[in-house]
PDB file of C-alpha atoms in Angstrom:
ATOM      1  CA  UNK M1363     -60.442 103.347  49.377  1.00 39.00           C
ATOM      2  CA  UNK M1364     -57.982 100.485  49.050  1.00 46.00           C
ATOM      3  CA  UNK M1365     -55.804 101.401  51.581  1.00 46.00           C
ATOM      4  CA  UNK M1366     -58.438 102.482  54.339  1.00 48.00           C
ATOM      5  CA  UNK M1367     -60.264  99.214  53.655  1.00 54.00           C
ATOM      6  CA  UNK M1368     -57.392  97.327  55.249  1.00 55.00           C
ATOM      7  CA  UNK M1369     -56.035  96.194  58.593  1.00 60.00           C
ATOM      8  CA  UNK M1370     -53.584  97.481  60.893  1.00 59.00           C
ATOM      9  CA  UNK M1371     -51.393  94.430  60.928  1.00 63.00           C
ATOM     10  CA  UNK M1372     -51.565  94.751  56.579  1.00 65.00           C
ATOM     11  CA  UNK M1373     -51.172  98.659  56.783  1.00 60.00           C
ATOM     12  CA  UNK M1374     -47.997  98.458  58.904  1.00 63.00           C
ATOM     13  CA  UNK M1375     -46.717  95.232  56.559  1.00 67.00           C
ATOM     14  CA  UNK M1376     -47.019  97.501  53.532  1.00 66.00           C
ATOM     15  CA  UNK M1377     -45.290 100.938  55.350  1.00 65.00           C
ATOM     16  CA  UNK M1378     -42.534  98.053  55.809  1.00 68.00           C
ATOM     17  CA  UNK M1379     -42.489  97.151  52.661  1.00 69.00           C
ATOM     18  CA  UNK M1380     -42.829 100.497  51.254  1.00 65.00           C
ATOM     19  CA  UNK M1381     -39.851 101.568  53.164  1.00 63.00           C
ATOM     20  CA  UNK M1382     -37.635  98.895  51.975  1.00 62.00           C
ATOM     21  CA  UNK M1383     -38.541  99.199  48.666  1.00 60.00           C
ATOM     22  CA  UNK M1384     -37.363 103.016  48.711  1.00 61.00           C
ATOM     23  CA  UNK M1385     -34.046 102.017  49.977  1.00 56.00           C
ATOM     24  CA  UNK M1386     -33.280  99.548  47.296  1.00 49.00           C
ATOM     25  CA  UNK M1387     -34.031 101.285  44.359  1.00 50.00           C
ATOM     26  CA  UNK M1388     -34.878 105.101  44.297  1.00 47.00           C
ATOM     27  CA  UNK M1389     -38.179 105.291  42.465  1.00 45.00           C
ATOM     28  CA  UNK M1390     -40.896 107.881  42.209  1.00 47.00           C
ATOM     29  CA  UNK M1391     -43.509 107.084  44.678  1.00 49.00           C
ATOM     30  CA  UNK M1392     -47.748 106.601  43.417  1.00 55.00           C
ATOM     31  CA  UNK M1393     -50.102 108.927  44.482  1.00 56.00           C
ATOM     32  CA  UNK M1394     -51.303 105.760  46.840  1.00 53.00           C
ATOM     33  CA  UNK M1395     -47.551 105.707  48.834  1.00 54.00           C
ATOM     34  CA  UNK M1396     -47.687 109.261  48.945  1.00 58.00           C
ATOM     35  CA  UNK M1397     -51.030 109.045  51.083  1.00 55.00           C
ATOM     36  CA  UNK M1398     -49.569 105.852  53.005  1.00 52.00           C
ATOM     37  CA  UNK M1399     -46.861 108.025  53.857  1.00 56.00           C
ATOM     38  CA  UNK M1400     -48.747 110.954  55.276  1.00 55.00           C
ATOM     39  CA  UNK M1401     -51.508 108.527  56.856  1.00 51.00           C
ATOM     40  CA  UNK M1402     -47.648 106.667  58.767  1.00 51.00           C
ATOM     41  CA  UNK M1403     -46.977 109.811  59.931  1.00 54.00           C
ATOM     42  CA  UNK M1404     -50.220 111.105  61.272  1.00 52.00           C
ATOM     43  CA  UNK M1405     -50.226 107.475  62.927  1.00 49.00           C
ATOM     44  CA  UNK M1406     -46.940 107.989  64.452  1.00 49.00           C
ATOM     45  CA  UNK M1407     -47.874 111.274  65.773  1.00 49.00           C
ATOM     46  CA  UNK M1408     -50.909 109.662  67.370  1.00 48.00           C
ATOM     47  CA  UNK M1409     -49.050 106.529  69.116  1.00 47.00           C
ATOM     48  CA  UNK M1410     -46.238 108.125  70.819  1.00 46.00           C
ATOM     49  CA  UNK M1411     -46.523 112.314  71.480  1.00 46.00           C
ATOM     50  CA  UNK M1412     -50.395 112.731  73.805  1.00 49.00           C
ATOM     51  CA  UNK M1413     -49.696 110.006  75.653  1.00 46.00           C
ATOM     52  CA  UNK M1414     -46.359 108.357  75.619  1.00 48.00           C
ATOM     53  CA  UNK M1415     -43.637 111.255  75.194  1.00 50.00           C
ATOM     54  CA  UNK M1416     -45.502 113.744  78.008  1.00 50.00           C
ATOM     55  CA  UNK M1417     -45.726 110.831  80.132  1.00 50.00           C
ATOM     56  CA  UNK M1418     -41.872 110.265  79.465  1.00 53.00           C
ATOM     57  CA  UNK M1419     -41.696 113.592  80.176  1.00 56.00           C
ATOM     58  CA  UNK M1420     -42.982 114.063  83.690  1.00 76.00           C
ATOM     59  CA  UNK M1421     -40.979 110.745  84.935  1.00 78.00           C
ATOM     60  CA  UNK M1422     -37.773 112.452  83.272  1.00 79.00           C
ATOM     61  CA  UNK M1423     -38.043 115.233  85.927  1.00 82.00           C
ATOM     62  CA  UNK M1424     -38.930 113.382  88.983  1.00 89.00           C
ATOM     63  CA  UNK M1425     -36.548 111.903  91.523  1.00 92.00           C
ATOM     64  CA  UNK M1426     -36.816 108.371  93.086  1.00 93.00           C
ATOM     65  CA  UNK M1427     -35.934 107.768  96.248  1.00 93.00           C
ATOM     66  CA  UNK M1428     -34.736 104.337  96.986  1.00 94.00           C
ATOM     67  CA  UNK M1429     -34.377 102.614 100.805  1.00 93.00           C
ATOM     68  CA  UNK M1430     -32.800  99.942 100.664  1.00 90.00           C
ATOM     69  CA  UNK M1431     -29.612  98.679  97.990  1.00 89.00           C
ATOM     70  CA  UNK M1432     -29.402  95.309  98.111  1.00 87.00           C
ATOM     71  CA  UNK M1433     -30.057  93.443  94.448  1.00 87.00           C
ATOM     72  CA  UNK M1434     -34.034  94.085  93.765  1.00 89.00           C
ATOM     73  CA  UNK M1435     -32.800  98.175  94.752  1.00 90.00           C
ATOM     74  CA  UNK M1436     -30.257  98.293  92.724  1.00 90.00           C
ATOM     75  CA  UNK M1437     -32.299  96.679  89.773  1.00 90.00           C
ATOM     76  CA  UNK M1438     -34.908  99.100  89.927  1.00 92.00           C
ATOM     77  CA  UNK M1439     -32.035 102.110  90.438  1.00 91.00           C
ATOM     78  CA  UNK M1440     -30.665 100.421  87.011  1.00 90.00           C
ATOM     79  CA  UNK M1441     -34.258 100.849  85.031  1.00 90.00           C
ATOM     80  CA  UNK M1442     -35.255 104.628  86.789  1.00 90.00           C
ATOM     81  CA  UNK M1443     -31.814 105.936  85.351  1.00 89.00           C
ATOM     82  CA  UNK M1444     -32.679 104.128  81.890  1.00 87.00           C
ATOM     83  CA  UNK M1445     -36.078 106.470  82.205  1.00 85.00           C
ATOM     84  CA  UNK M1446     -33.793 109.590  82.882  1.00 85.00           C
ATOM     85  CA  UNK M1447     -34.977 110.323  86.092  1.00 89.00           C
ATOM     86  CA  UNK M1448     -32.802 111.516  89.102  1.00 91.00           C
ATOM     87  CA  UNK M1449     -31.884 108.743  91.611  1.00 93.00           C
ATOM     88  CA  UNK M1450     -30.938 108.971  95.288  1.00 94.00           C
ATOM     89  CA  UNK M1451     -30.230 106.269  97.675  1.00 93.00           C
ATOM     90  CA  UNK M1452     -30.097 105.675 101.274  1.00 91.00           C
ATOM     91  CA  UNK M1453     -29.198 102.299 102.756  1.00 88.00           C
ATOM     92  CA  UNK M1454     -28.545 101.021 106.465  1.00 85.00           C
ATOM     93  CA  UNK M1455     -24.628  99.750 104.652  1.00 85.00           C
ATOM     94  CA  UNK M1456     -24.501 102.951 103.186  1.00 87.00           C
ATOM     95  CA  UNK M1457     -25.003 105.184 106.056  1.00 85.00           C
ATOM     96  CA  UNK M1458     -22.192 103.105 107.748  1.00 84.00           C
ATOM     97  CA  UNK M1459     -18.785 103.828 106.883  1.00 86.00           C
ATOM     98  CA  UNK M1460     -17.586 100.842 109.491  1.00 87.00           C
ATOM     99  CA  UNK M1461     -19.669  98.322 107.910  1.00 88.00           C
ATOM    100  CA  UNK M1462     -17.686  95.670 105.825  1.00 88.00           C
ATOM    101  CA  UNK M1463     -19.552  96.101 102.625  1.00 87.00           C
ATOM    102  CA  UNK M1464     -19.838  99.747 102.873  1.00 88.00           C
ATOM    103  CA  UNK M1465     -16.884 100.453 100.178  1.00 89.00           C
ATOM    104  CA  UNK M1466     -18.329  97.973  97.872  1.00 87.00           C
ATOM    105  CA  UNK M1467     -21.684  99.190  97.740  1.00 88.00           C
ATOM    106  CA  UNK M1468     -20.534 102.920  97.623  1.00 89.00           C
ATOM    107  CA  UNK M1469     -18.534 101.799  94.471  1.00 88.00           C
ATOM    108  CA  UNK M1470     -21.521 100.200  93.379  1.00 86.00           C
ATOM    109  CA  UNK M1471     -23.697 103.356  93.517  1.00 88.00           C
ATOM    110  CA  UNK M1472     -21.005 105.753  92.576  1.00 88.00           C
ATOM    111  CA  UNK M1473     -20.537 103.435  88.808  1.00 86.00           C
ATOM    112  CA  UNK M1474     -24.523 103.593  88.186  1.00 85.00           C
ATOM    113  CA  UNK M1475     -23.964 107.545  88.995  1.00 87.00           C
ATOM    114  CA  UNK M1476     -26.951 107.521  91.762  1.00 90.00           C
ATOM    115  CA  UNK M1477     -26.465 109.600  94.459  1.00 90.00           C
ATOM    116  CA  UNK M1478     -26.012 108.831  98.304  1.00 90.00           C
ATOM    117  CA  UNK M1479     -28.252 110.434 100.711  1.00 92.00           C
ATOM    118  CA  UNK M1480     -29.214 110.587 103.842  1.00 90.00           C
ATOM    119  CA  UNK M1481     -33.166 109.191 104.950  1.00 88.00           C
ATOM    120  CA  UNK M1482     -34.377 112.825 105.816  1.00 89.00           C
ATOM    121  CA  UNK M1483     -32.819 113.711 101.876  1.00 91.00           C
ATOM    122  CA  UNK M1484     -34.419 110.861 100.544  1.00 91.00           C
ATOM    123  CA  UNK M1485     -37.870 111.699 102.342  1.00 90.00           C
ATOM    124  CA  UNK M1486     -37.227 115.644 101.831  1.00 90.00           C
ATOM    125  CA  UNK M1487     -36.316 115.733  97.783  1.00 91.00           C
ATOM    126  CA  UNK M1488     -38.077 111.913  96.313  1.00 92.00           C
ATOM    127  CA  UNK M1489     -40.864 112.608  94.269  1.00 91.00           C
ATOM    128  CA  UNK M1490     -41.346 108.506  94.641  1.00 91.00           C
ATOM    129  CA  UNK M1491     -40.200 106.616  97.410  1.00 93.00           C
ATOM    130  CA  UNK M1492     -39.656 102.544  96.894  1.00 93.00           C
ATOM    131  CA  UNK M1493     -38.569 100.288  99.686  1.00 93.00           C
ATOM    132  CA  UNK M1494     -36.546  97.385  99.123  1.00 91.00           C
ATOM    133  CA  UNK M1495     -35.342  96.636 102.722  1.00 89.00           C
ATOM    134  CA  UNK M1496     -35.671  93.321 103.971  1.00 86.00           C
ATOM    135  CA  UNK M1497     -37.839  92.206 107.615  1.00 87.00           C
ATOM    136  CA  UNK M1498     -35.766  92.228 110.467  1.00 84.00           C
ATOM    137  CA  UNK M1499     -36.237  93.872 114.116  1.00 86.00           C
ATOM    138  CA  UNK M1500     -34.309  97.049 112.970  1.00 82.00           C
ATOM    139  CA  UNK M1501     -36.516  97.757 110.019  1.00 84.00           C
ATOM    140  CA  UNK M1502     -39.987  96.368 111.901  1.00 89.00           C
ATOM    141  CA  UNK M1503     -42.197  99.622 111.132  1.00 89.00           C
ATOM    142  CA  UNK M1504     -39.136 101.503 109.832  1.00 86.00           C
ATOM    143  CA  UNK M1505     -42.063 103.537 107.954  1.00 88.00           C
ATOM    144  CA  UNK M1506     -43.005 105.516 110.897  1.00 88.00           C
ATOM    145  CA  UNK M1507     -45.747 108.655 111.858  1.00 90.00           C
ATOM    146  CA  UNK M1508     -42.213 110.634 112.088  1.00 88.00           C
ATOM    147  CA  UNK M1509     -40.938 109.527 108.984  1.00 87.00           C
ATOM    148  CA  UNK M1510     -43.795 110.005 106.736  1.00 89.00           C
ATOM    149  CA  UNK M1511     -44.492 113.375 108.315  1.00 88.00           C
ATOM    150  CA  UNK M1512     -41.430 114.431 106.493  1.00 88.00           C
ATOM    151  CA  UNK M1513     -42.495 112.888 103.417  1.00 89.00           C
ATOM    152  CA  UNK M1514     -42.858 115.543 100.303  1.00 86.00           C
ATOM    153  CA  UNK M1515     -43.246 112.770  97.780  1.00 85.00           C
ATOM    154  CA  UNK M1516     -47.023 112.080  96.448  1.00 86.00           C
ATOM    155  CA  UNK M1517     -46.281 108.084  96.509  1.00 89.00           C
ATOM    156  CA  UNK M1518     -44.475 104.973  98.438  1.00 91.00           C
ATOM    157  CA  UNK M1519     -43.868 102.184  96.584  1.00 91.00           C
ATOM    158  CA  UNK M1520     -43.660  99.325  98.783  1.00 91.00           C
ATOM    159  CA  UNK M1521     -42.336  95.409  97.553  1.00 87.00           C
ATOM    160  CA  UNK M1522     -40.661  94.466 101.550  1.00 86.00           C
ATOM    161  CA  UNK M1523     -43.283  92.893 103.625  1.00 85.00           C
ATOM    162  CA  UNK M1524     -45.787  95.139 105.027  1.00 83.00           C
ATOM    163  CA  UNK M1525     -44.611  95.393 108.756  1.00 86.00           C
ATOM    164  CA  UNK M1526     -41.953  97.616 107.217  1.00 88.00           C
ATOM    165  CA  UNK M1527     -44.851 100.797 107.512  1.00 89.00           C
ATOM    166  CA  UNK M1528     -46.688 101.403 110.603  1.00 89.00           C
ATOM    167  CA  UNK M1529     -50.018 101.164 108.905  1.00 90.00           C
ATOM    168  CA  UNK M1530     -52.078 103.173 111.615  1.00 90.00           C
ATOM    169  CA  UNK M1531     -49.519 106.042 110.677  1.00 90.00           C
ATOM    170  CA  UNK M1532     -49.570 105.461 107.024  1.00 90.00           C
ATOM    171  CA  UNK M1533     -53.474 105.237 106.835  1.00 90.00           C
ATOM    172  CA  UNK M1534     -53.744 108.965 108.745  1.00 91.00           C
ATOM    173  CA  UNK M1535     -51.253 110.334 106.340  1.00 88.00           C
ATOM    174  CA  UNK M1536     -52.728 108.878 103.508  1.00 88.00           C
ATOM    175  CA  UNK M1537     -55.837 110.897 104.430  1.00 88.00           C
ATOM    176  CA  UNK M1538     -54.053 113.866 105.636  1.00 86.00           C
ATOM    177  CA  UNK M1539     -51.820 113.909 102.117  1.00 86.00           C
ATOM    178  CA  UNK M1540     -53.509 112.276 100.019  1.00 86.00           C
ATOM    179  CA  UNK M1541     -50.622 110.273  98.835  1.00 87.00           C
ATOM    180  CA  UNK M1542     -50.687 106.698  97.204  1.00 89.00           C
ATOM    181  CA  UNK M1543     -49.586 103.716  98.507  1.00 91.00           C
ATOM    182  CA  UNK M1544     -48.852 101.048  96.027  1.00 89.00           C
ATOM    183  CA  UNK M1545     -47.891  97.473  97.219  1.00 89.00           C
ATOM    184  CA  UNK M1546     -47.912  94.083  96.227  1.00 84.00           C
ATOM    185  CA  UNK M1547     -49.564  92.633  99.743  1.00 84.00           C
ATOM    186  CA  UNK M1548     -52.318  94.286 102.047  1.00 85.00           C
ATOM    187  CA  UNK M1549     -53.809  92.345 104.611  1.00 83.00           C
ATOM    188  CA  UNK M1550     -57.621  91.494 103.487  1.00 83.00           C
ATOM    189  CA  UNK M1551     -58.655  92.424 107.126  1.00 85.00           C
ATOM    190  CA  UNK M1552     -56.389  96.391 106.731  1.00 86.00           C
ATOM    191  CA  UNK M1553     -58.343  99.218 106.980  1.00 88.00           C
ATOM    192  CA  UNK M1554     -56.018 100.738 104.259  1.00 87.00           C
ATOM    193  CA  UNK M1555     -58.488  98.861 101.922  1.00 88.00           C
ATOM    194  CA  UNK M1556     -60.905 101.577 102.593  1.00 86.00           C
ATOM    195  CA  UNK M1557     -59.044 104.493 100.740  1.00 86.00           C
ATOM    196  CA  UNK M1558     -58.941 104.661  97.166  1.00 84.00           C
ATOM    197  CA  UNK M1559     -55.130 105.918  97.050  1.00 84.00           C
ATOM    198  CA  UNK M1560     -53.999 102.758  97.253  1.00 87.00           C
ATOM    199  CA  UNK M1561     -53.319 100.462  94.658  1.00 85.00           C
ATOM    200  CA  UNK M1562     -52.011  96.666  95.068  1.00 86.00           C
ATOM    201  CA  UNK M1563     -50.917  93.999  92.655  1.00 81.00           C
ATOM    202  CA  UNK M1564     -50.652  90.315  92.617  1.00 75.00           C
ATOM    203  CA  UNK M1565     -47.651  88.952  95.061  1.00 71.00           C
ATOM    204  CA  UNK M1566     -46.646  87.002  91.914  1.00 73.00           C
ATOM    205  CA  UNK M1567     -43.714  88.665  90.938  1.00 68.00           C
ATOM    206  CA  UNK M1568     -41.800  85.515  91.156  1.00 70.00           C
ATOM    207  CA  UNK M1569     -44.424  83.444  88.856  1.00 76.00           C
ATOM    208  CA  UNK M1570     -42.875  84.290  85.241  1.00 79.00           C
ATOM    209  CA  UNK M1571     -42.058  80.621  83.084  1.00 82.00           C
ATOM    210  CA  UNK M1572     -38.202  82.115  83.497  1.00 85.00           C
ATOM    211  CA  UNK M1573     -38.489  82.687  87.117  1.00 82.00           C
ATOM    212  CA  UNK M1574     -39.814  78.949  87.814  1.00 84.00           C
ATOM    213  CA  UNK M1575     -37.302  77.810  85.442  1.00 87.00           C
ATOM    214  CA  UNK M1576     -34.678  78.924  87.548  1.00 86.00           C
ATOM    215  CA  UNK M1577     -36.245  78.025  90.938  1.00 85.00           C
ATOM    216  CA  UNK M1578     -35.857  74.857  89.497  1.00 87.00           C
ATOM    217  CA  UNK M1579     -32.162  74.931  88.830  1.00 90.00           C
ATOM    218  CA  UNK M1580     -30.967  76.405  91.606  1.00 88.00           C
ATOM    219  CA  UNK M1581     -33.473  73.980  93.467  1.00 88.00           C
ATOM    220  CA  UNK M1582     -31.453  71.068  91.391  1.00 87.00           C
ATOM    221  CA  UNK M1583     -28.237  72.210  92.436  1.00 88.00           C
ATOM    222  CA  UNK M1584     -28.282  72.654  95.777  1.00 86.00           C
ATOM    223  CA  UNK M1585     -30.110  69.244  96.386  1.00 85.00           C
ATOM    224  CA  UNK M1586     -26.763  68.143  94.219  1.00 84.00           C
ATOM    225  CA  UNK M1587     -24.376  69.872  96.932  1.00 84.00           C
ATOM    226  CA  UNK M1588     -26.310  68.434  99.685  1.00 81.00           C
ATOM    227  CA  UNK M1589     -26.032  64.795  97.996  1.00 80.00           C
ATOM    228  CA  UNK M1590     -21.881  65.939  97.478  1.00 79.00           C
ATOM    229  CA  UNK M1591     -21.505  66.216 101.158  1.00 76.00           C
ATOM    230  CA  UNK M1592     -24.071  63.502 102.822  1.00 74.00           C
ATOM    231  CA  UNK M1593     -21.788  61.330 100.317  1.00 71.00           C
ATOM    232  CA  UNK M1594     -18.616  62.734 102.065  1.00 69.00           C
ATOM    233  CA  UNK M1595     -19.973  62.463 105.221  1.00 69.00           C
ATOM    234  CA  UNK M1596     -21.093  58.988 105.117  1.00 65.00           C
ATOM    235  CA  UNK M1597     -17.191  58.337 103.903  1.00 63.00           C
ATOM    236  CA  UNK M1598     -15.457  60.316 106.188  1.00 66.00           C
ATOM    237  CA  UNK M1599     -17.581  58.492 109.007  1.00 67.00           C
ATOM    238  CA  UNK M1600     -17.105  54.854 107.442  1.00 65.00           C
ATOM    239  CA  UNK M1601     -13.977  55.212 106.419  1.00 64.00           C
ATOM    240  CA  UNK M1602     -12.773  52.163 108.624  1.00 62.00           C
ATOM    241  CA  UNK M1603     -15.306  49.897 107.118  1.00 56.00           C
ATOM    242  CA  UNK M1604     -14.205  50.679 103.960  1.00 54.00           C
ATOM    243  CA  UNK M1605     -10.726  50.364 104.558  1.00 57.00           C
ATOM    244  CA  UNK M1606     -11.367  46.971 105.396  1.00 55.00           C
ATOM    245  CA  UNK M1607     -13.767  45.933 102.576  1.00 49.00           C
ATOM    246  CA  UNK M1608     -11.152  47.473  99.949  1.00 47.00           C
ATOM    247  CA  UNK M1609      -8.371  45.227 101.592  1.00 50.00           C
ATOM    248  CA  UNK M1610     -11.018  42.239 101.522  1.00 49.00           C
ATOM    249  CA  UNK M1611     -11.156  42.463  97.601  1.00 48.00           C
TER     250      UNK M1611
END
């Protein structure tokens, strides 16, 4: 009765304690431990194997297909691996032996042990797709009808700006599919808003205390090399005059 009358914050304080206590000095344990053992155990069981571990589980044997490697790609390609799944990448550098940082970001991808594919692969064998490719005219509806026609995966992940995906084509497949689209930005007037495989979240990815903290650094620092060279400037362009005034004192 003691020990079911309690709460979970005192329960798990005295399983701590209990613990500790059986590590110092080896005593026999009260019929009361004995039951706060079994009832730690059961509790375990019921915290991390239905939900947790199976969910674990199913993400362990998945692949992730990742568009794009620049550093928010190669942070997420960094936490999938931590979750044991299989990670492939395909990248406009990558695909581009010629292009100067090709070598470097091949090296990059070959150290985190993810594996270099082509789009169709990446489209063909990704379980999840994510885009992390940045808006420019060569990646302007980069999503296409063609492309997601070759889609197997059941989801796109999607943190670029939205004109990456041809929304007309990505609301037919959606409906065709049934895949889900999860962003963080749909246009309140999109008519993707009237499917229910879509999920969005807050564009506030950058509003942590930490990521405001260093806004404000770097913020400070580059109005400090700004100040550096207005300051060198203004020298370089009064030099004369201050030739003059120096000889003056």
């Amino acid at each position: 009765k003691k020990i079911f009358n309690i709460s979970r914050d005192e329960f798990y304080q005295i399983a701590t304690e209990k613990k500790r206590k059986e590590e110092i000095q080896k005593a026999t344990t009260s019929e009361e431990e004995q039951l706060l053992e079994v009832l730690l155990n059961e509790s375990a069981k019921q915290i991390f194997t239905p939900v947790s571990l199976r969910l674990l589980k199913i993400i362990k044997q998945m692949t992730l297909g990742i568009i794009g490697f620049g550093n928010v790609g190669k942070l997420v390609a960094r936490k999938a691996k931590a979750l044991g799944m299989r990670v492939i990448v395909y990248s406009l550098v990558l695909s581009d032996p010629k292009h100067p940082d090709y070598q470097k970001e091949k090296e990059e991808a070959v150290k985190r042990k993810l594996e270099i594919v082509s789009l169709k692969k990446v489209l063909q064998e990704a379980d999840i797709i994510s885009l992390h490719v940045p808006f420019e005219p060569s990646t302007y509806h980069m999503i296409n009808k063609q492309i997601l026609d070759m889609m197997r995966g059941k989801a796109i992940i999607n943190t670029s700006r939205e004109s990456i995906v041809d929304e007309d084509a990505l609301y037919e497949t959606i409906k065709d599919k049934g895949i889900w689209y999860i962003a963080d930005f749909v246009p309140f007037n999109s008519k993707l808003w009237r499917l229910s495989n879509i999920l969005v979240t807050a564009h506030i990815g950058a509003s942590t205390q930490e990521a405001k903290d260093r806004v404000g650094i770097n913020v400070g620092k580059i109005i400090q090399i700004l100040l550096a060279r207005c300051w060198l400037v203004w020298i370089q362009s009064n030099e004369r005059l201050l030739g003059n005034a120096l000889k003056c004192r």
